[in-house]
PDB file of C-alpha atoms in Angstrom:
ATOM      1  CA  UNK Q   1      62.604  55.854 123.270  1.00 50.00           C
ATOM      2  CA  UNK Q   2      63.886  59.174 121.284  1.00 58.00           C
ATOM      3  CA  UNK Q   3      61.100  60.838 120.130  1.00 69.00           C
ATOM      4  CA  UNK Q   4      61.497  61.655 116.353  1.00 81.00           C
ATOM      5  CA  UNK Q   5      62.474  65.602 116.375  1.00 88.00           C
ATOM      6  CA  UNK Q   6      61.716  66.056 112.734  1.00 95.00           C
ATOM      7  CA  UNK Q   7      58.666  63.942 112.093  1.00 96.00           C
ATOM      8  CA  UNK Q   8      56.457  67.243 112.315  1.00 97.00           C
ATOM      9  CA  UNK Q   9      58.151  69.175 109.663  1.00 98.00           C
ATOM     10  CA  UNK Q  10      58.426  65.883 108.024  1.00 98.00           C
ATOM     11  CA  UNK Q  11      54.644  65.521 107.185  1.00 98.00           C
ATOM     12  CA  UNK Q  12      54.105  69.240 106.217  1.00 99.00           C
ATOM     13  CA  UNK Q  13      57.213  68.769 103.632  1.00 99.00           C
ATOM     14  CA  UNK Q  14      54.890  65.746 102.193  1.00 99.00           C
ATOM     15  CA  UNK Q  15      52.233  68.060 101.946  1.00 99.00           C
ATOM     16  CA  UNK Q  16      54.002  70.222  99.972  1.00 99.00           C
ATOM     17  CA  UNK Q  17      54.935  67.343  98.063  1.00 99.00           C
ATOM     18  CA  UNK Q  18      50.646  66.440  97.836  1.00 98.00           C
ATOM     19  CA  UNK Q  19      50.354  69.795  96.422  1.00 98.00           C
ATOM     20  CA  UNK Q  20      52.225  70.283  94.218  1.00 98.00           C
ATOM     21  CA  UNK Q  21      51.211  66.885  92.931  1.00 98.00           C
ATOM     22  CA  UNK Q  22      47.559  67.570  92.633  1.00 97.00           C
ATOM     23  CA  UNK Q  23      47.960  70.734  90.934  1.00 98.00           C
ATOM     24  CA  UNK Q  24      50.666  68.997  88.271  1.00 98.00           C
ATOM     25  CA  UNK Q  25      47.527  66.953  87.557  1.00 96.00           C
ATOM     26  CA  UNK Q  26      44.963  69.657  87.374  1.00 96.00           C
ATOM     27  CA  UNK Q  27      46.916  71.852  84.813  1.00 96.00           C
ATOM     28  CA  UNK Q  28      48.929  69.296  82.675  1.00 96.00           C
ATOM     29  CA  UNK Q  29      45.938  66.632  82.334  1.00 94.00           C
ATOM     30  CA  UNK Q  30      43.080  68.619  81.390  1.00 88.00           C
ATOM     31  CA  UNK Q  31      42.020  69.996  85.104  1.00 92.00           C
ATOM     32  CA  UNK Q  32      41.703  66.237  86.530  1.00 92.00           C
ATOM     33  CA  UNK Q  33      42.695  65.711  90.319  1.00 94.00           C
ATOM     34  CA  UNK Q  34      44.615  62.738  90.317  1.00 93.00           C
ATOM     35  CA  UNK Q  35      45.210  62.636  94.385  1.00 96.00           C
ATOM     36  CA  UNK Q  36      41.747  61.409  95.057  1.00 93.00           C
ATOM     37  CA  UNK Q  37      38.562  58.913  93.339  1.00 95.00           C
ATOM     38  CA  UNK Q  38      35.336  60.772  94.358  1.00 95.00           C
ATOM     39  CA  UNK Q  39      35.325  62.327  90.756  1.00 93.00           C
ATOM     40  CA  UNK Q  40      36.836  59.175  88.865  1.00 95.00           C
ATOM     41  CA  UNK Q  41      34.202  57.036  90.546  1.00 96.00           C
ATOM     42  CA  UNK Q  42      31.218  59.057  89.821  1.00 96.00           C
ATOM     43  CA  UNK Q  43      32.593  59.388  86.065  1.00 96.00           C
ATOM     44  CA  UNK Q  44      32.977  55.526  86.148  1.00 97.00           C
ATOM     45  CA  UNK Q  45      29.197  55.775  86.570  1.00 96.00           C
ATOM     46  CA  UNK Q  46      28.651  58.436  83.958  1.00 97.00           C
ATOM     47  CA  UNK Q  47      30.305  56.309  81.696  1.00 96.00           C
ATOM     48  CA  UNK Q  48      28.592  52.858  82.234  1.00 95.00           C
ATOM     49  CA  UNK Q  49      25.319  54.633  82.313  1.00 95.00           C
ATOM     50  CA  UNK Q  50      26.659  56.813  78.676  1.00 94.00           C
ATOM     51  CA  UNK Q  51      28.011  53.222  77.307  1.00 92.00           C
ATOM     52  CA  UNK Q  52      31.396  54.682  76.889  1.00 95.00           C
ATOM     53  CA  UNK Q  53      32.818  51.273  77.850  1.00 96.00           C
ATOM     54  CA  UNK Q  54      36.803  52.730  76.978  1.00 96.00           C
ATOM     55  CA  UNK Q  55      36.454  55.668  79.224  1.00 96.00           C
ATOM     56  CA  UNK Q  56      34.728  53.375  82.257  1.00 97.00           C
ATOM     57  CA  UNK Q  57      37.668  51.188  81.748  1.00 98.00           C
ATOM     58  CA  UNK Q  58      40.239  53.514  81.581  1.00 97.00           C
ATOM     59  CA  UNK Q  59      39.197  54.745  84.659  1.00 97.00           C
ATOM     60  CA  UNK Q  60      38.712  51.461  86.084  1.00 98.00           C
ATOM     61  CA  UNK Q  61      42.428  51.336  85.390  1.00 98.00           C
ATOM     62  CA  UNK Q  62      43.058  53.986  87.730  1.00 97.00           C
ATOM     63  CA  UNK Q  63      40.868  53.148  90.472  1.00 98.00           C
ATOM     64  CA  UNK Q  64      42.407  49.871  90.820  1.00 98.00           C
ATOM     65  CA  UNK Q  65      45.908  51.276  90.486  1.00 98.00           C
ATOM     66  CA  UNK Q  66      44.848  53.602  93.508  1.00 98.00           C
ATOM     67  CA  UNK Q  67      43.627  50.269  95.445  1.00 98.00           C
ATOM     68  CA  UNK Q  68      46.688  48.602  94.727  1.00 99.00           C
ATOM     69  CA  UNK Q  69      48.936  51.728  96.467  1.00 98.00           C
ATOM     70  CA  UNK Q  70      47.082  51.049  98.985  1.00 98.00           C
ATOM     71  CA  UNK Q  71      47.090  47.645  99.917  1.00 98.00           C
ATOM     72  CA  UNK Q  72      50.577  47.352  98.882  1.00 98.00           C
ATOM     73  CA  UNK Q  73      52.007  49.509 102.079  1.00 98.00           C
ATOM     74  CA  UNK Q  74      49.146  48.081 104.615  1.00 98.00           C
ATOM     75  CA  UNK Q  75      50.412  44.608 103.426  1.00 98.00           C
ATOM     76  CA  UNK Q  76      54.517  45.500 104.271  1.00 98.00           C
ATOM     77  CA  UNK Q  77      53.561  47.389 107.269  1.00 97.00           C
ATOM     78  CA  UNK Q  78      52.367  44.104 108.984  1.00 97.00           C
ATOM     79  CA  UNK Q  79      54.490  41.582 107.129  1.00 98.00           C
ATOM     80  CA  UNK Q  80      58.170  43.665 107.334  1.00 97.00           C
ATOM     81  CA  UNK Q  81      60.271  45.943 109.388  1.00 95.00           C
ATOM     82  CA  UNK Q  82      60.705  48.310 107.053  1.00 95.00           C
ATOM     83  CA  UNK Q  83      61.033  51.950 106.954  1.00 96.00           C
ATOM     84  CA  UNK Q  84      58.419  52.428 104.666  1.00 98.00           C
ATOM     85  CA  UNK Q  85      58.653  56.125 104.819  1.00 98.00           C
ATOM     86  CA  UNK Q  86      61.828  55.855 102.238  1.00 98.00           C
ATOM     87  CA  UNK Q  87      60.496  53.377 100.232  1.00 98.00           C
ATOM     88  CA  UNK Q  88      57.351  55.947  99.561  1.00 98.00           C
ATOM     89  CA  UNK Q  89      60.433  58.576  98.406  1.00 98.00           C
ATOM     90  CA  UNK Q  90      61.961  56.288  96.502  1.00 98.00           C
ATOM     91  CA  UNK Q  91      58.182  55.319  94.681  1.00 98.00           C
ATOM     92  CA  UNK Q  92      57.786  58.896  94.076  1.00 99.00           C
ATOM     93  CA  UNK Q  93      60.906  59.721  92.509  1.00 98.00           C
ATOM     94  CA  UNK Q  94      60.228  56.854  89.910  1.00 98.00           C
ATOM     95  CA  UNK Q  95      57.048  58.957  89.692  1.00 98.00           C
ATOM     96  CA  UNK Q  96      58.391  61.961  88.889  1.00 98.00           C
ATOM     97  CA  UNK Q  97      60.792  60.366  86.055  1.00 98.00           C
ATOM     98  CA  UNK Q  98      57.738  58.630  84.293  1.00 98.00           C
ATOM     99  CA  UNK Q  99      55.545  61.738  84.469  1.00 98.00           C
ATOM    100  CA  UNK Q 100      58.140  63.522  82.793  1.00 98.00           C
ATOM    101  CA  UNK Q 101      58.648  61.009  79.723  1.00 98.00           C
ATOM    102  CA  UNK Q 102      54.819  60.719  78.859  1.00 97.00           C
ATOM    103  CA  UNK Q 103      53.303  62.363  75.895  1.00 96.00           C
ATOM    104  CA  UNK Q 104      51.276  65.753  76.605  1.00 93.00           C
ATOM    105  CA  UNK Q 105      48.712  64.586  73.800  1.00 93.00           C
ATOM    106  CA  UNK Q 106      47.645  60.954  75.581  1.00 96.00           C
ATOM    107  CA  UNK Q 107      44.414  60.273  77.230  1.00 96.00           C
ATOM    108  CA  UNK Q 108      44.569  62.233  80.474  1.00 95.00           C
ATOM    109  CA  UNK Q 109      43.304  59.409  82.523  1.00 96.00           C
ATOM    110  CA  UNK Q 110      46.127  57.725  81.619  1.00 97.00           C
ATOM    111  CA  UNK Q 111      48.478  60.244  82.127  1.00 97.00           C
ATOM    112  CA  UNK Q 112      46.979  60.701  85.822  1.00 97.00           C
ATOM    113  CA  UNK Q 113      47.932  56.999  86.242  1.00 98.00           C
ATOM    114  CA  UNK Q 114      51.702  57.377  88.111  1.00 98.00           C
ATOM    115  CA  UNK Q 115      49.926  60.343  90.123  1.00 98.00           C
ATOM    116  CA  UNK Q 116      46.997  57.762  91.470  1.00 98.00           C
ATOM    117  CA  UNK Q 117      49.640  55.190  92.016  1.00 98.00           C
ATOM    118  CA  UNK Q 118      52.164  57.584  93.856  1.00 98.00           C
ATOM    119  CA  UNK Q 119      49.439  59.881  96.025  1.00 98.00           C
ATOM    120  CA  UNK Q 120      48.014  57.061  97.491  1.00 98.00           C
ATOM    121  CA  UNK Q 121      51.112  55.382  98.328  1.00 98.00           C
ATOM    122  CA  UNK Q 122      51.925  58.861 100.266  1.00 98.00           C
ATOM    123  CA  UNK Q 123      48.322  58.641 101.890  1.00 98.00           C
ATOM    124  CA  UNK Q 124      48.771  55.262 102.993  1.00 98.00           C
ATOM    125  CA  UNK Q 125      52.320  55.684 104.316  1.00 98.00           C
ATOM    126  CA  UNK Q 126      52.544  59.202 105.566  1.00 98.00           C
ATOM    127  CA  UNK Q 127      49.645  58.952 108.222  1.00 97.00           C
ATOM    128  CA  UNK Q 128      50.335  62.314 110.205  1.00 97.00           C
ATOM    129  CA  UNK Q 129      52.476  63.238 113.112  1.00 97.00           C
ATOM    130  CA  UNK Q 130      52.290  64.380 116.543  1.00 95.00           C
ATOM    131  CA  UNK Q 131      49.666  62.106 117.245  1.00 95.00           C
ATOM    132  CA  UNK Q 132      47.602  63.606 114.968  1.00 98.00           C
ATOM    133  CA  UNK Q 133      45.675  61.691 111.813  1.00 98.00           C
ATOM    134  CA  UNK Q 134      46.268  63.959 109.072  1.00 98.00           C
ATOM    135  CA  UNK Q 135      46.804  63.502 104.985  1.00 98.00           C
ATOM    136  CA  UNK Q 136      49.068  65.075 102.982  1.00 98.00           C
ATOM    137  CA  UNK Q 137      47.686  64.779  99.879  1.00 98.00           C
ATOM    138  CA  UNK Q 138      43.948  66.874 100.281  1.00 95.00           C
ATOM    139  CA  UNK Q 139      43.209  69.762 102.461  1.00 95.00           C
ATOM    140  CA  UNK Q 140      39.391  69.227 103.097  1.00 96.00           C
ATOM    141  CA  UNK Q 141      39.486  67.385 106.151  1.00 97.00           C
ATOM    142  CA  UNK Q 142      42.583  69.494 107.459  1.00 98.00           C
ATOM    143  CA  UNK Q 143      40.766  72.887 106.945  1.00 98.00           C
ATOM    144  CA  UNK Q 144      37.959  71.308 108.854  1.00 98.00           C
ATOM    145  CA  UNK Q 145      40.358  70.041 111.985  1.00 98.00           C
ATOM    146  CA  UNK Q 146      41.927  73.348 112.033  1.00 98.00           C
ATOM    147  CA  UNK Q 147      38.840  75.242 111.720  1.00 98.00           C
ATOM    148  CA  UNK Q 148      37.360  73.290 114.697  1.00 98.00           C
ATOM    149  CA  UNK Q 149      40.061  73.289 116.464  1.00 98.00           C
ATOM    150  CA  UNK Q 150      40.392  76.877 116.616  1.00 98.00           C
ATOM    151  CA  UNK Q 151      36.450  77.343 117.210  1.00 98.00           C
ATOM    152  CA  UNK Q 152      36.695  75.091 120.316  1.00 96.00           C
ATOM    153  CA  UNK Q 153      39.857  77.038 121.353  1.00 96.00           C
ATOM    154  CA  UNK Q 154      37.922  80.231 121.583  1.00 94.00           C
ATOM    155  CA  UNK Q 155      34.782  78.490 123.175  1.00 95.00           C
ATOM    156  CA  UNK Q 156      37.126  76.840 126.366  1.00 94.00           C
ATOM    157  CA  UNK Q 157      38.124  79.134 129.086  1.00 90.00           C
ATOM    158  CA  UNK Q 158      41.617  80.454 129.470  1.00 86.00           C
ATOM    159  CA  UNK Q 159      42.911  78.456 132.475  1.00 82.00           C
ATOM    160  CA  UNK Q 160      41.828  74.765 131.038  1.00 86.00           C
ATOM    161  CA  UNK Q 161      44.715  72.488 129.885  1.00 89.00           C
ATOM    162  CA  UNK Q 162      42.362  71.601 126.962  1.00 93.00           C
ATOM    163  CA  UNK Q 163      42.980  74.996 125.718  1.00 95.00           C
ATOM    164  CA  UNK Q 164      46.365  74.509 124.765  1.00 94.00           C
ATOM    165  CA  UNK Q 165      45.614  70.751 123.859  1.00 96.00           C
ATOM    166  CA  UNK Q 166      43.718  73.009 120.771  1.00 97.00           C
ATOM    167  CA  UNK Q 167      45.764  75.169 120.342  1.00 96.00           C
ATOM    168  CA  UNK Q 168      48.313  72.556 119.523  1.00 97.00           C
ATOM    169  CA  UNK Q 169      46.025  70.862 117.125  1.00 98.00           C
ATOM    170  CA  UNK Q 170      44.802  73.448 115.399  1.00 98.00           C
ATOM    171  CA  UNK Q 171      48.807  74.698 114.494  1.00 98.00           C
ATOM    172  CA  UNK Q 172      49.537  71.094 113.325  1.00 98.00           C
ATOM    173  CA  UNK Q 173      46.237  70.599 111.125  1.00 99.00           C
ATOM    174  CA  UNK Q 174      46.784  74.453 109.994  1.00 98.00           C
ATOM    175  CA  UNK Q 175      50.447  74.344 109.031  1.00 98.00           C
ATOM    176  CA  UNK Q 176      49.738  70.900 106.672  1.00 98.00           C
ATOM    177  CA  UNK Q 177      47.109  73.057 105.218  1.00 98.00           C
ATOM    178  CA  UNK Q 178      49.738  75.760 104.824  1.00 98.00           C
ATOM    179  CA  UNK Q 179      52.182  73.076 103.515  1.00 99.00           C
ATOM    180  CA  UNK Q 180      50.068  71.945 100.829  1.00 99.00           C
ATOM    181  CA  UNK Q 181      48.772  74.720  99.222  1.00 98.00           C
ATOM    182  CA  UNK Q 182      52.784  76.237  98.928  1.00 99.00           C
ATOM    183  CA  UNK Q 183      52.947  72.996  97.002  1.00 99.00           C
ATOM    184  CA  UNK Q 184      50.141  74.272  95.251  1.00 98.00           C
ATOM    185  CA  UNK Q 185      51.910  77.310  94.780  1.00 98.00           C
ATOM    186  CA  UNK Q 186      55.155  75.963  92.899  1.00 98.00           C
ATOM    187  CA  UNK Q 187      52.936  73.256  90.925  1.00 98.00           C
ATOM    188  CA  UNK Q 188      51.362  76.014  89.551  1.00 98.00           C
ATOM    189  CA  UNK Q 189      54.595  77.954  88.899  1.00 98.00           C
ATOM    190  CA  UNK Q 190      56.339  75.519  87.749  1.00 98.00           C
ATOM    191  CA  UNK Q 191      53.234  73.796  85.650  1.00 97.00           C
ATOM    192  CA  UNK Q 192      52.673  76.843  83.935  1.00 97.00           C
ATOM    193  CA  UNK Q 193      56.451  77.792  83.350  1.00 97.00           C
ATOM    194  CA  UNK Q 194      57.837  74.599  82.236  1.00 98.00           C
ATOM    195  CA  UNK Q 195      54.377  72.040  81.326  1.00 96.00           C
ATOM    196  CA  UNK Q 196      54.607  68.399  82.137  1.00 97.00           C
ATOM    197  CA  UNK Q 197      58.943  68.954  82.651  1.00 98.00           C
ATOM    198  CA  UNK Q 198      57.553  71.089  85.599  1.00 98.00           C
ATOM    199  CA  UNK Q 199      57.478  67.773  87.893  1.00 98.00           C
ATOM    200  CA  UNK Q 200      61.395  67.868  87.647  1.00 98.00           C
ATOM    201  CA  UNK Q 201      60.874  70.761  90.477  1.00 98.00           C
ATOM    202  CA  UNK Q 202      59.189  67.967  93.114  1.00 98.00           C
ATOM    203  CA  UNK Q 203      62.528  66.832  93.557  1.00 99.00           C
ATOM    204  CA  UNK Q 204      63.868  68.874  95.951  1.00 98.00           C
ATOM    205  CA  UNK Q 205      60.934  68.817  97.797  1.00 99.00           C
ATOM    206  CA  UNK Q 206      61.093  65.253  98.011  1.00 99.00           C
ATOM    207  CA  UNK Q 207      64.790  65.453  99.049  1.00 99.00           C
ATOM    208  CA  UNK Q 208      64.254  67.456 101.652  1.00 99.00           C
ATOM    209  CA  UNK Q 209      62.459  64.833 103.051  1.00 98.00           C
ATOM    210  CA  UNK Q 210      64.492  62.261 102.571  1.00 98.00           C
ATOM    211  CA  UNK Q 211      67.455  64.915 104.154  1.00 98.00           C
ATOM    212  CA  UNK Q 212      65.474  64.891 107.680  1.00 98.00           C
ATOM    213  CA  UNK Q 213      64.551  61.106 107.709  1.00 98.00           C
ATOM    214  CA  UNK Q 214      68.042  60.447 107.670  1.00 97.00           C
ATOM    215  CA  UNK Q 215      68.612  63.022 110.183  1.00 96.00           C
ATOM    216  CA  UNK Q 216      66.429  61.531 112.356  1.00 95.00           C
ATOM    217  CA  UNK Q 217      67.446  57.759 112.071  1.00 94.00           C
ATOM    218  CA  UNK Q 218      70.678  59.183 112.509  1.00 94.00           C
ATOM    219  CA  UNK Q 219      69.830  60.767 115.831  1.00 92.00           C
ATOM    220  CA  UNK Q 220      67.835  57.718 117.298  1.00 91.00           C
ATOM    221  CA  UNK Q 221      70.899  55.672 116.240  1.00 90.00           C
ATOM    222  CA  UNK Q 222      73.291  57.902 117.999  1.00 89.00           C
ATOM    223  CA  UNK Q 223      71.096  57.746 121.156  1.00 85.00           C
ATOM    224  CA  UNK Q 224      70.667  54.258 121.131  1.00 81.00           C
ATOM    225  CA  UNK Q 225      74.944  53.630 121.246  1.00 81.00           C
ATOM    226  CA  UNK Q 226      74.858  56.224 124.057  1.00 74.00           C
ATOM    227  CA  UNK Q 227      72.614  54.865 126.275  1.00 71.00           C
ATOM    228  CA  UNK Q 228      74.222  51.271 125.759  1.00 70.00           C
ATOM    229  CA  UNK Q 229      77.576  52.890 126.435  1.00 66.00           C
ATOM    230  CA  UNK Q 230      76.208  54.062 129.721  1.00 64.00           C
ATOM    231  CA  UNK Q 231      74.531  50.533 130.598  1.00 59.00           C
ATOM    232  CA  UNK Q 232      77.765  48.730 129.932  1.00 59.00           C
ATOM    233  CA  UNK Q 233      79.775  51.294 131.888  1.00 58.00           C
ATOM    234  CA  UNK Q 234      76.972  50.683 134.697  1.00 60.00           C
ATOM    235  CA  UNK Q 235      77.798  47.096 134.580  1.00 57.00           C
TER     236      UNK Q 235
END
């Protein structure tokens, strides 16, 4: 089977992607993170317990709209053949066009609402590469892999294979770390420069993605008529 030459670069260009998405968030919606629920379910709390019944169900809202972009791509992953890695493109671009249209005055919870449906879509679809288990959309756990990574690299002697097996892991885990916070980079720029029209500038970022998928279906479908040219030829 041909091994997908672009998957790698790939992943980190999703990162980017997380990024810039969790900054958009952070700056245009009153310093929320809309990539993750740790916060929105311990304000869900904070709001039952401070009977703000609106707020606990506005954020209910979310959470469940973060559920659902999650069970929606486990459910087609086991019931289709699809490559689900477009369809996540395609479900961010519709993102990007509804972020762009909604008021800068509405509740900011609800204005996170496309970002919790579209960054756990991305979670649940782009998994990692090379092997590795790695999201695109936060950096904790990928400073820790690198950071651990690297610290076992320096604690294994020079001739061990495992060395380089580090090595390896640490440059993955470090360049999606890398990847997201240049995201985080041009969010901010672009936040700051141009306000909630700044998500216009995830496009390209998201094309570029969409640019080497297609390369690399391309390739794998250029190998495959190859090798079937050679069997036939054989027979």
């Amino acid at each position: 089977m041909t091994e997908r030459k672009y998957d790698a670069i790939v992943h980190y260009v999703m990162a980017v992607c997380g990024g810039f998405l969790g900054v958009y968030g952070l700056v245009n919606r009153f310093n929320i993170f809309g990539s993750a629920q740790t916060a929105n379910l311990i304000s869900i709390i904070g709001d039952l317990f401070g009977k703000n019944v609106n707020g606990a169900a506005i954020r209910i809202g979310g959470l469940l709209i973060y559920i659902s972009a999650i069970i929606i791509p486990t459910i087609l992953e086991r019931k289709t053949t699809w490559r689900l890695k477009y369809l996540a493109i395609g479900v961010e671009v519709i993102g990007v066009f509804i972020l762009s249209i909604l008021p800068t005055d509405m509740n900011p919870i609800f204005g996170l609402y496309p970002i919790f449906f579209m960054t756990a879509f991305q979670w649940a679809i782009f998994k990692g590469a090379n092997g590795y288990v790695s999201s695109t959309i936060f950096s904790t756990n990928n400073l820790k892999q690198t950071l651990s990574a690297w610290t076992e690299y320096y604690l294994i002697d020079k001739n061990k294979e495992e060395r380089k097996e580090k090595a390896a892991k640490a440059k993955f885990f470090g360049g999606t770390l890398l990847g997201f916070h240049i995201g985080v980079f041009f969010g901010y720029f672009f936040s700051l420069r141009f306000r909630i029209q700044g998500i216009w500038f995830c496009i390209p970022i998201l094309a570029t993605a969409l640019v080497l998928l297609l390369l690399d279906d391309y390739r794998i479908r250029e190998d495959k008529k190859e090798k079937i040219g050679i069997y036939r030829e054989d027979i």
